[in-house]
PDB file of N, CA and C in Angstrom:
ATOM      1  N   MET A1067       0.864  -1.180   0.000  1.00 48.00           N
ATOM      2  CA  MET A1067       0.000   0.000   0.000  1.00 48.00           C
ATOM      3  C   MET A1067       0.903   1.234   0.000  1.00 48.00           C
ATOM      4  N   SER A1068       0.623   2.143  -0.853  1.00 46.00           N
ATOM      5  CA  SER A1068       1.456   3.330  -0.979  1.00 46.00           C
ATOM      6  C   SER A1068       1.189   4.301   0.165  1.00 46.00           C
ATOM      7  N   PRO A1069       2.130   5.216   0.455  1.00 45.00           N
ATOM      8  CA  PRO A1069       1.889   6.225   1.494  1.00 45.00           C
ATOM      9  C   PRO A1069       0.633   7.044   1.226  1.00 45.00           C
ATOM     10  N   ARG A1070       0.326   7.312  -0.036  1.00 47.00           N
ATOM     11  CA  ARG A1070      -0.883   8.072  -0.364  1.00 47.00           C
ATOM     12  C   ARG A1070      -2.112   7.310   0.116  1.00 47.00           C
ATOM     13  N   ASN A1071      -2.155   5.988  -0.120  1.00 50.00           N
ATOM     14  CA  ASN A1071      -3.275   5.181   0.345  1.00 50.00           C
ATOM     15  C   ASN A1071      -3.314   5.124   1.858  1.00 50.00           C
ATOM     16  N   SER A1072      -2.161   5.041   2.499  1.00 49.00           N
ATOM     17  CA  SER A1072      -2.124   5.030   3.962  1.00 49.00           C
ATOM     18  C   SER A1072      -2.693   6.320   4.522  1.00 49.00           C
ATOM     19  N   SER A1073      -2.376   7.429   3.877  1.00 47.00           N
ATOM     20  CA  SER A1073      -2.907   8.718   4.307  1.00 47.00           C
ATOM     21  C   SER A1073      -4.422   8.731   4.211  1.00 47.00           C
ATOM     22  N   SER A1074      -4.949   8.237   3.130  1.00 49.00           N
ATOM     23  CA  SER A1074      -6.398   8.220   2.939  1.00 49.00           C
ATOM     24  C   SER A1074      -7.073   7.311   3.934  1.00 49.00           C
ATOM     25  N   ILE A1075      -6.484   6.168   4.169  1.00 51.00           N
ATOM     26  CA  ILE A1075      -7.123   5.190   5.035  1.00 51.00           C
ATOM     27  C   ILE A1075      -7.085   5.629   6.496  1.00 51.00           C
ATOM     28  N   SER A1076      -6.230   6.582   6.827  1.00 49.00           N
ATOM     29  CA  SER A1076      -6.188   7.074   8.204  1.00 49.00           C
ATOM     30  C   SER A1076      -7.496   7.722   8.611  1.00 49.00           C
ATOM     31  N   HIS A1077      -8.313   8.114   7.642  1.00 47.00           N
ATOM     32  CA  HIS A1077      -9.606   8.724   7.944  1.00 47.00           C
ATOM     33  C   HIS A1077     -10.580   7.719   8.529  1.00 47.00           C
ATOM     34  N   VAL A1078     -10.225   6.435   8.507  1.00 45.00           N
ATOM     35  CA  VAL A1078     -11.107   5.401   9.054  1.00 45.00           C
ATOM     36  C   VAL A1078     -11.463   5.724  10.490  1.00 45.00           C
ATOM     37  N   THR A1079     -10.460   6.011  11.308  1.00 49.00           N
ATOM     38  CA  THR A1079     -10.715   6.223  12.723  1.00 49.00           C
ATOM     39  C   THR A1079     -11.417   7.535  12.993  1.00 49.00           C
ATOM     40  N   GLU A1080     -11.182   8.527  12.170  1.00 44.00           N
ATOM     41  CA  GLU A1080     -11.819   9.813  12.407  1.00 44.00           C
ATOM     42  C   GLU A1080     -13.334   9.728  12.252  1.00 44.00           C
ATOM     43  N   ASP A1081     -13.778   8.996  11.283  1.00 51.00           N
ATOM     44  CA  ASP A1081     -15.202   8.956  10.979  1.00 51.00           C
ATOM     45  C   ASP A1081     -15.855   7.616  11.290  1.00 51.00           C
ATOM     46  N   GLN A1082     -15.079   6.668  11.716  1.00 72.00           N
ATOM     47  CA  GLN A1082     -15.562   5.335  12.086  1.00 72.00           C
ATOM     48  C   GLN A1082     -16.499   4.750  11.035  1.00 72.00           C
ATOM     49  N   PHE A1083     -15.948   4.500   9.870  1.00 82.00           N
ATOM     50  CA  PHE A1083     -16.717   3.974   8.753  1.00 82.00           C
ATOM     51  C   PHE A1083     -17.297   2.596   9.022  1.00 82.00           C
ATOM     52  N   PHE A1084     -16.685   1.842   9.911  1.00 90.00           N
ATOM     53  CA  PHE A1084     -17.148   0.484  10.180  1.00 90.00           C
ATOM     54  C   PHE A1084     -18.123   0.423  11.352  1.00 90.00           C
ATOM     55  N   GLN A1085     -18.087   1.407  12.217  1.00 89.00           N
ATOM     56  CA  GLN A1085     -18.916   1.412  13.430  1.00 89.00           C
ATOM     57  C   GLN A1085     -20.401   1.302  13.100  1.00 89.00           C
ATOM     58  N   ASP A1086     -20.847   1.915  12.028  1.00 90.00           N
ATOM     59  CA  ASP A1086     -22.261   1.858  11.645  1.00 90.00           C
ATOM     60  C   ASP A1086     -22.750   0.428  11.442  1.00 90.00           C
ATOM     61  N   PHE A1087     -21.851  -0.457  11.025  1.00 94.00           N
ATOM     62  CA  PHE A1087     -22.213  -1.848  10.770  1.00 94.00           C
ATOM     63  C   PHE A1087     -22.168  -2.701  12.041  1.00 94.00           C
ATOM     64  N   ASP A1088     -21.720  -2.134  13.142  1.00 94.00           N
ATOM     65  CA  ASP A1088     -21.510  -2.891  14.383  1.00 94.00           C
ATOM     66  C   ASP A1088     -22.235  -2.216  15.549  1.00 94.00           C
ATOM     67  N   PRO A1089     -23.571  -2.237  15.557  1.00 92.00           N
ATOM     68  CA  PRO A1089     -24.320  -1.530  16.606  1.00 92.00           C
ATOM     69  C   PRO A1089     -24.082  -2.091  18.008  1.00 92.00           C
ATOM     70  N   MET A1090     -23.674  -3.353  18.108  1.00 93.00           N
ATOM     71  CA  MET A1090     -23.394  -3.957  19.414  1.00 93.00           C
ATOM     72  C   MET A1090     -21.947  -3.708  19.850  1.00 93.00           C
ATOM     73  N   ASN A1091     -21.156  -3.086  18.979  1.00 92.00           N
ATOM     74  CA  ASN A1091     -19.767  -2.737  19.275  1.00 92.00           C
ATOM     75  C   ASN A1091     -18.931  -3.954  19.686  1.00 92.00           C
ATOM     76  N   CYS A1092     -19.096  -5.055  18.944  1.00 95.00           N
ATOM     77  CA  CYS A1092     -18.348  -6.279  19.252  1.00 95.00           C
ATOM     78  C   CYS A1092     -17.009  -6.341  18.519  1.00 95.00           C
ATOM     79  N   GLY A1093     -16.795  -5.440  17.548  1.00 95.00           N
ATOM     80  CA  GLY A1093     -15.523  -5.414  16.834  1.00 95.00           C
ATOM     81  C   GLY A1093     -15.495  -6.304  15.610  1.00 95.00           C
ATOM     82  N   ARG A1094     -16.627  -6.949  15.302  1.00 97.00           N
ATOM     83  CA  ARG A1094     -16.692  -7.845  14.161  1.00 97.00           C
ATOM     84  C   ARG A1094     -17.911  -7.528  13.299  1.00 97.00           C
ATOM     85  N   ILE A1095     -17.706  -7.600  11.992  1.00 97.00           N
ATOM     86  CA  ILE A1095     -18.790  -7.378  11.035  1.00 97.00           C
ATOM     87  C   ILE A1095     -18.642  -8.407   9.918  1.00 97.00           C
ATOM     88  N   THR A1096     -19.657  -8.517   9.066  1.00 98.00           N
ATOM     89  CA  THR A1096     -19.582  -9.472   7.962  1.00 98.00           C
ATOM     90  C   THR A1096     -18.554  -9.011   6.933  1.00 98.00           C
ATOM     91  N   VAL A1097     -18.144  -9.957   6.099  1.00 97.00           N
ATOM     92  CA  VAL A1097     -17.180  -9.643   5.045  1.00 97.00           C
ATOM     93  C   VAL A1097     -17.749  -8.572   4.112  1.00 97.00           C
ATOM     94  N   SER A1098     -19.014  -8.703   3.731  1.00 96.00           N
ATOM     95  CA  SER A1098     -19.602  -7.707   2.817  1.00 96.00           C
ATOM     96  C   SER A1098     -19.692  -6.329   3.479  1.00 96.00           C
ATOM     97  N   GLN A1099     -19.973  -6.283   4.770  1.00 96.00           N
ATOM     98  CA  GLN A1099     -20.000  -4.997   5.482  1.00 96.00           C
ATOM     99  C   GLN A1099     -18.603  -4.381   5.526  1.00 96.00           C
ATOM    100  N   PHE A1100     -17.591  -5.223   5.743  1.00 94.00           N
ATOM    101  CA  PHE A1100     -16.211  -4.741   5.775  1.00 94.00           C
ATOM    102  C   PHE A1100     -15.832  -4.153   4.412  1.00 94.00           C
ATOM    103  N   ARG A1101     -16.192  -4.854   3.340  1.00 92.00           N
ATOM    104  CA  ARG A1101     -15.920  -4.348   1.989  1.00 92.00           C
ATOM    105  C   ARG A1101     -16.623  -3.005   1.765  1.00 92.00           C
ATOM    106  N   ARG A1102     -17.865  -2.901   2.217  1.00 91.00           N
ATOM    107  CA  ARG A1102     -18.597  -1.639   2.072  1.00 91.00           C
ATOM    108  C   ARG A1102     -17.926  -0.541   2.891  1.00 91.00           C
ATOM    109  N   GLY A1103     -17.424  -0.898   4.070  1.00 89.00           N
ATOM    110  CA  GLY A1103     -16.695   0.075   4.889  1.00 89.00           C
ATOM    111  C   GLY A1103     -15.449   0.576   4.180  1.00 89.00           C
ATOM    112  N   LEU A1104     -14.706  -0.340   3.549  1.00 87.00           N
ATOM    113  CA  LEU A1104     -13.530   0.073   2.780  1.00 87.00           C
ATOM    114  C   LEU A1104     -13.937   1.001   1.644  1.00 87.00           C
ATOM    115  N   ASP A1105     -15.053   0.696   1.007  1.00 84.00           N
ATOM    116  CA  ASP A1105     -15.537   1.550  -0.073  1.00 84.00           C
ATOM    117  C   ASP A1105     -15.920   2.927   0.457  1.00 84.00           C
ATOM    118  N   ARG A1106     -16.530   2.974   1.620  1.00 80.00           N
ATOM    119  CA  ARG A1106     -16.913   4.255   2.223  1.00 80.00           C
ATOM    120  C   ARG A1106     -15.683   5.089   2.557  1.00 80.00           C
ATOM    121  N   VAL A1107     -14.613   4.432   2.954  1.00 74.00           N
ATOM    122  CA  VAL A1107     -13.362   5.152   3.211  1.00 74.00           C
ATOM    123  C   VAL A1107     -12.933   5.856   1.931  1.00 74.00           C
ATOM    124  N   GLY A1108     -12.988   5.150   0.815  1.00 69.00           N
ATOM    125  CA  GLY A1108     -12.578   5.725  -0.463  1.00 69.00           C
ATOM    126  C   GLY A1108     -13.471   6.850  -0.930  1.00 69.00           C
ATOM    127  N   ILE A1109     -14.753   6.728  -0.709  1.00 59.00           N
ATOM    128  CA  ILE A1109     -15.695   7.751  -1.148  1.00 59.00           C
ATOM    129  C   ILE A1109     -15.543   9.016  -0.314  1.00 59.00           C
ATOM    130  N   ASN A1110     -15.333   8.867   0.979  1.00 55.00           N
ATOM    131  CA  ASN A1110     -15.331  10.011   1.879  1.00 55.00           C
ATOM    132  C   ASN A1110     -13.944  10.594   2.143  1.00 55.00           C
ATOM    133  N   ALA A1111     -12.902   9.904   1.732  1.00 53.00           N
ATOM    134  CA  ALA A1111     -11.546  10.386   1.989  1.00 53.00           C
ATOM    135  C   ALA A1111     -11.229  11.580   1.091  1.00 53.00           C
ATOM    136  N   ILE A1112     -10.388  12.449   1.584  1.00 58.00           N
ATOM    137  CA  ILE A1112      -9.951  13.601   0.788  1.00 58.00           C
ATOM    138  C   ILE A1112      -9.215  13.105  -0.455  1.00 58.00           C
ATOM    139  N   ASP A1113      -8.280  12.213  -0.256  1.00 60.00           N
ATOM    140  CA  ASP A1113      -7.580  11.566  -1.371  1.00 60.00           C
ATOM    141  C   ASP A1113      -8.265  10.224  -1.588  1.00 60.00           C
ATOM    142  N   ARG A1114      -8.848  10.030  -2.739  1.00 65.00           N
ATOM    143  CA  ARG A1114      -9.576   8.791  -3.033  1.00 65.00           C
ATOM    144  C   ARG A1114      -8.669   7.595  -2.790  1.00 65.00           C
ATOM    145  N   LEU A1115      -9.183   6.626  -2.069  1.00 67.00           N
ATOM    146  CA  LEU A1115      -8.438   5.412  -1.751  1.00 67.00           C
ATOM    147  C   LEU A1115      -8.683   4.384  -2.844  1.00 67.00           C
ATOM    148  N   TYR A1116      -7.638   4.039  -3.557  1.00 77.00           N
ATOM    149  CA  TYR A1116      -7.752   3.039  -4.611  1.00 77.00           C
ATOM    150  C   TYR A1116      -7.059   1.771  -4.153  1.00 77.00           C
ATOM    151  N   LEU A1117      -7.819   0.706  -4.008  1.00 80.00           N
ATOM    152  CA  LEU A1117      -7.260  -0.595  -3.672  1.00 80.00           C
ATOM    153  C   LEU A1117      -7.610  -1.563  -4.789  1.00 80.00           C
ATOM    154  N   SER A1118      -6.623  -2.312  -5.238  1.00 86.00           N
ATOM    155  CA  SER A1118      -6.888  -3.337  -6.246  1.00 86.00           C
ATOM    156  C   SER A1118      -7.566  -4.524  -5.565  1.00 86.00           C
ATOM    157  N   GLU A1119      -8.174  -5.379  -6.351  1.00 88.00           N
ATOM    158  CA  GLU A1119      -8.829  -6.566  -5.789  1.00 88.00           C
ATOM    159  C   GLU A1119      -7.834  -7.448  -5.024  1.00 88.00           C
ATOM    160  N   PRO A1120      -6.599  -7.665  -5.535  1.00 92.00           N
ATOM    161  CA  PRO A1120      -5.624  -8.438  -4.749  1.00 92.00           C
ATOM    162  C   PRO A1120      -5.274  -7.768  -3.408  1.00 92.00           C
ATOM    163  N   GLU A1121      -5.206  -6.434  -3.377  1.00 90.00           N
ATOM    164  CA  GLU A1121      -4.945  -5.738  -2.112  1.00 90.00           C
ATOM    165  C   GLU A1121      -6.109  -5.926  -1.142  1.00 90.00           C
ATOM    166  N   ILE A1122      -7.325  -5.845  -1.654  1.00 90.00           N
ATOM    167  CA  ILE A1122      -8.495  -6.060  -0.800  1.00 90.00           C
ATOM    168  C   ILE A1122      -8.496  -7.486  -0.273  1.00 90.00           C
ATOM    169  N   ASP A1123      -8.207  -8.457  -1.145  1.00 93.00           N
ATOM    170  CA  ASP A1123      -8.160  -9.862  -0.716  1.00 93.00           C
ATOM    171  C   ASP A1123      -7.119 -10.077   0.378  1.00 93.00           C
ATOM    172  N   MET A1124      -5.979  -9.400   0.255  1.00 94.00           N
ATOM    173  CA  MET A1124      -4.936  -9.526   1.270  1.00 94.00           C
ATOM    174  C   MET A1124      -5.423  -8.960   2.611  1.00 94.00           C
ATOM    175  N   ILE A1125      -6.084  -7.819   2.586  1.00 94.00           N
ATOM    176  CA  ILE A1125      -6.638  -7.232   3.811  1.00 94.00           C
ATOM    177  C   ILE A1125      -7.673  -8.174   4.412  1.00 94.00           C
ATOM    178  N   LEU A1126      -8.528  -8.753   3.557  1.00 96.00           N
ATOM    179  CA  LEU A1126      -9.547  -9.686   4.044  1.00 96.00           C
ATOM    180  C   LEU A1126      -8.910 -10.902   4.706  1.00 96.00           C
ATOM    181  N   GLN A1127      -7.820 -11.405   4.148  1.00 97.00           N
ATOM    182  CA  GLN A1127      -7.121 -12.548   4.745  1.00 97.00           C
ATOM    183  C   GLN A1127      -6.575 -12.202   6.125  1.00 97.00           C
ATOM    184  N   VAL A1128      -5.947 -11.063   6.223  1.00 96.00           N
ATOM    185  CA  VAL A1128      -5.283 -10.670   7.469  1.00 96.00           C
ATOM    186  C   VAL A1128      -6.285 -10.397   8.587  1.00 96.00           C
ATOM    187  N   TYR A1129      -7.411  -9.786   8.268  1.00 97.00           N
ATOM    188  CA  TYR A1129      -8.346  -9.338   9.307  1.00 97.00           C
ATOM    189  C   TYR A1129      -9.601 -10.205   9.440  1.00 97.00           C
ATOM    190  N   ARG A1130      -9.593 -11.389   8.805  1.00 98.00           N
ATOM    191  CA  ARG A1130     -10.716 -12.313   8.957  1.00 98.00           C
ATOM    192  C   ARG A1130     -10.705 -12.880  10.373  1.00 98.00           C
ATOM    193  N   ASP A1131     -11.868 -12.980  10.980  1.00 98.00           N
ATOM    194  CA  ASP A1131     -12.009 -13.521  12.332  1.00 98.00           C
ATOM    195  C   ASP A1131     -11.563 -14.982  12.323  1.00 98.00           C
ATOM    196  N   PRO A1132     -10.554 -15.351  13.123  1.00 97.00           N
ATOM    197  CA  PRO A1132     -10.069 -16.735  13.120  1.00 97.00           C
ATOM    198  C   PRO A1132     -11.106 -17.736  13.644  1.00 97.00           C
ATOM    199  N   ASN A1133     -12.099 -17.257  14.367  1.00 97.00           N
ATOM    200  CA  ASN A1133     -13.126 -18.143  14.922  1.00 97.00           C
ATOM    201  C   ASN A1133     -14.389 -18.201  14.071  1.00 97.00           C
ATOM    202  N   ASP A1134     -14.525 -17.315  13.098  1.00 98.00           N
ATOM    203  CA  ASP A1134     -15.715 -17.257  12.254  1.00 98.00           C
ATOM    204  C   ASP A1134     -15.323 -16.625  10.921  1.00 98.00           C
ATOM    205  N   SER A1135     -15.113 -17.461   9.914  1.00 97.00           N
ATOM    206  CA  SER A1135     -14.599 -16.968   8.627  1.00 97.00           C
ATOM    207  C   SER A1135     -15.580 -16.060   7.881  1.00 97.00           C
ATOM    208  N   SER A1136     -16.812 -15.951   8.372  1.00 98.00           N
ATOM    209  CA  SER A1136     -17.774 -15.048   7.733  1.00 98.00           C
ATOM    210  C   SER A1136     -17.722 -13.642   8.330  1.00 98.00           C
ATOM    211  N   ARG A1137     -16.819 -13.437   9.292  1.00 98.00           N
ATOM    212  CA  ARG A1137     -16.718 -12.142   9.980  1.00 98.00           C
ATOM    213  C   ARG A1137     -15.318 -11.559   9.829  1.00 98.00           C
ATOM    214  N   MET A1138     -15.279 -10.221   9.910  1.00 98.00           N
ATOM    215  CA  MET A1138     -14.020  -9.486   9.843  1.00 98.00           C
ATOM    216  C   MET A1138     -13.798  -8.737  11.153  1.00 98.00           C
ATOM    217  N   CYS A1139     -12.552  -8.657  11.583  1.00 97.00           N
ATOM    218  CA  CYS A1139     -12.189  -7.954  12.822  1.00 97.00           C
ATOM    219  C   CYS A1139     -11.872  -6.494  12.478  1.00 97.00           C
ATOM    220  N   TRP A1140     -12.907  -5.697  12.373  1.00 94.00           N
ATOM    221  CA  TRP A1140     -12.727  -4.309  11.939  1.00 94.00           C
ATOM    222  C   TRP A1140     -12.006  -3.464  12.978  1.00 94.00           C
ATOM    223  N   LYS A1141     -12.213  -3.740  14.257  1.00 94.00           N
ATOM    224  CA  LYS A1141     -11.528  -2.927  15.280  1.00 94.00           C
ATOM    225  C   LYS A1141     -10.024  -3.171  15.245  1.00 94.00           C
ATOM    226  N   THR A1142      -9.625  -4.407  15.012  1.00 94.00           N
ATOM    227  CA  THR A1142      -8.200  -4.714  14.892  1.00 94.00           C
ATOM    228  C   THR A1142      -7.614  -3.972  13.695  1.00 94.00           C
ATOM    229  N   PHE A1143      -8.331  -3.978  12.590  1.00 92.00           N
ATOM    230  CA  PHE A1143      -7.916  -3.245  11.389  1.00 92.00           C
ATOM    231  C   PHE A1143      -7.759  -1.760  11.706  1.00 92.00           C
ATOM    232  N   GLU A1144      -8.751  -1.193  12.340  1.00 89.00           N
ATOM    233  CA  GLU A1144      -8.722   0.232  12.686  1.00 89.00           C
ATOM    234  C   GLU A1144      -7.555   0.542  13.628  1.00 89.00           C
ATOM    235  N   ASP A1145      -7.341  -0.295  14.637  1.00 89.00           N
ATOM    236  CA  ASP A1145      -6.231  -0.100  15.576  1.00 89.00           C
ATOM    237  C   ASP A1145      -4.885  -0.155  14.854  1.00 89.00           C
ATOM    238  N   ASP A1146      -4.738  -1.124  13.937  1.00 90.00           N
ATOM    239  CA  ASP A1146      -3.485  -1.237  13.192  1.00 90.00           C
ATOM    240  C   ASP A1146      -3.240   0.001  12.330  1.00 90.00           C
ATOM    241  N   ILE A1147      -4.281   0.532  11.716  1.00 84.00           N
ATOM    242  CA  ILE A1147      -4.139   1.750  10.912  1.00 84.00           C
ATOM    243  C   ILE A1147      -3.736   2.916  11.814  1.00 84.00           C
ATOM    244  N   ASP A1148      -4.387   3.021  12.970  1.00 81.00           N
ATOM    245  CA  ASP A1148      -4.041   4.083  13.927  1.00 81.00           C
ATOM    246  C   ASP A1148      -2.575   4.009  14.328  1.00 81.00           C
ATOM    247  N   GLN A1149      -2.117   2.816  14.687  1.00 83.00           N
ATOM    248  CA  GLN A1149      -0.730   2.644  15.127  1.00 83.00           C
ATOM    249  C   GLN A1149       0.241   2.940  13.995  1.00 83.00           C
ATOM    250  N   GLY A1150      -0.101   2.510  12.792  1.00 77.00           N
ATOM    251  CA  GLY A1150       0.759   2.777  11.636  1.00 77.00           C
ATOM    252  C   GLY A1150       0.873   4.258  11.349  1.00 77.00           C
ATOM    253  N   MET A1151      -0.227   4.970  11.463  1.00 64.00           N
ATOM    254  CA  MET A1151      -0.204   6.406  11.199  1.00 64.00           C
ATOM    255  C   MET A1151       0.545   7.152  12.297  1.00 64.00           C
ATOM    256  N   GLN A1152       0.421   6.712  13.533  1.00 66.00           N
ATOM    257  CA  GLN A1152       1.161   7.361  14.620  1.00 66.00           C
ATOM    258  C   GLN A1152       2.651   7.191  14.396  1.00 66.00           C
ATOM    259  N   GLY A1153       3.071   5.990  13.996  1.00 60.00           N
ATOM    260  CA  GLY A1153       4.478   5.744  13.706  1.00 60.00           C
ATOM    261  C   GLY A1153       4.951   6.556  12.522  1.00 60.00           C
ATOM    262  N   HIS A1154       4.110   6.669  11.505  1.00 48.00           N
ATOM    263  CA  HIS A1154       4.446   7.435  10.299  1.00 48.00           C
ATOM    264  C   HIS A1154       4.586   8.919  10.633  1.00 48.00           C
ATOM    265  N   MET A1155       3.716   9.426  11.463  1.00 46.00           N
ATOM    266  CA  MET A1155       3.758  10.845  11.813  1.00 46.00           C
ATOM    267  C   MET A1155       4.940  11.166  12.713  1.00 46.00           C
ATOM    268  N   SER A1156       5.342  10.230  13.554  1.00 49.00           N
ATOM    269  CA  SER A1156       6.459  10.503  14.453  1.00 49.00           C
ATOM    270  C   SER A1156       7.791  10.504  13.705  1.00 49.00           C
ATOM    271  N   VAL A1157       7.830   9.899  12.525  1.00 46.00           N
ATOM    272  CA  VAL A1157       9.047   9.880  11.720  1.00 46.00           C
ATOM    273  C   VAL A1157       9.327  11.254  11.140  1.00 46.00           C
ATOM    274  N   ARG A1158       8.275  12.002  10.861  1.00 45.00           N
ATOM    275  CA  ARG A1158       8.430  13.330  10.239  1.00 45.00           C
ATOM    276  C   ARG A1158       9.119  14.272  11.113  1.00 45.00           C
TER     277      ARG A1158
END
């Protein structure tokens, strides 16, 4: 993922694109909801987030719930993006 995409995806935590799909706040949503959340990041980001299908598949592999393959761990994804951006910003 390029730095430009990382910058765009950092907006995930600001607007909580995945939270709408998780009213019980359990940290897990369906695969289709996760994909829609990624799409919402791209639509609402200042810099449009472009992910290829192989990049999306890789994200889906990494953040799939190990106990339920029909669910995605969106909070873990969001936390990892937050930590990555904090590290990126501290380098500057």
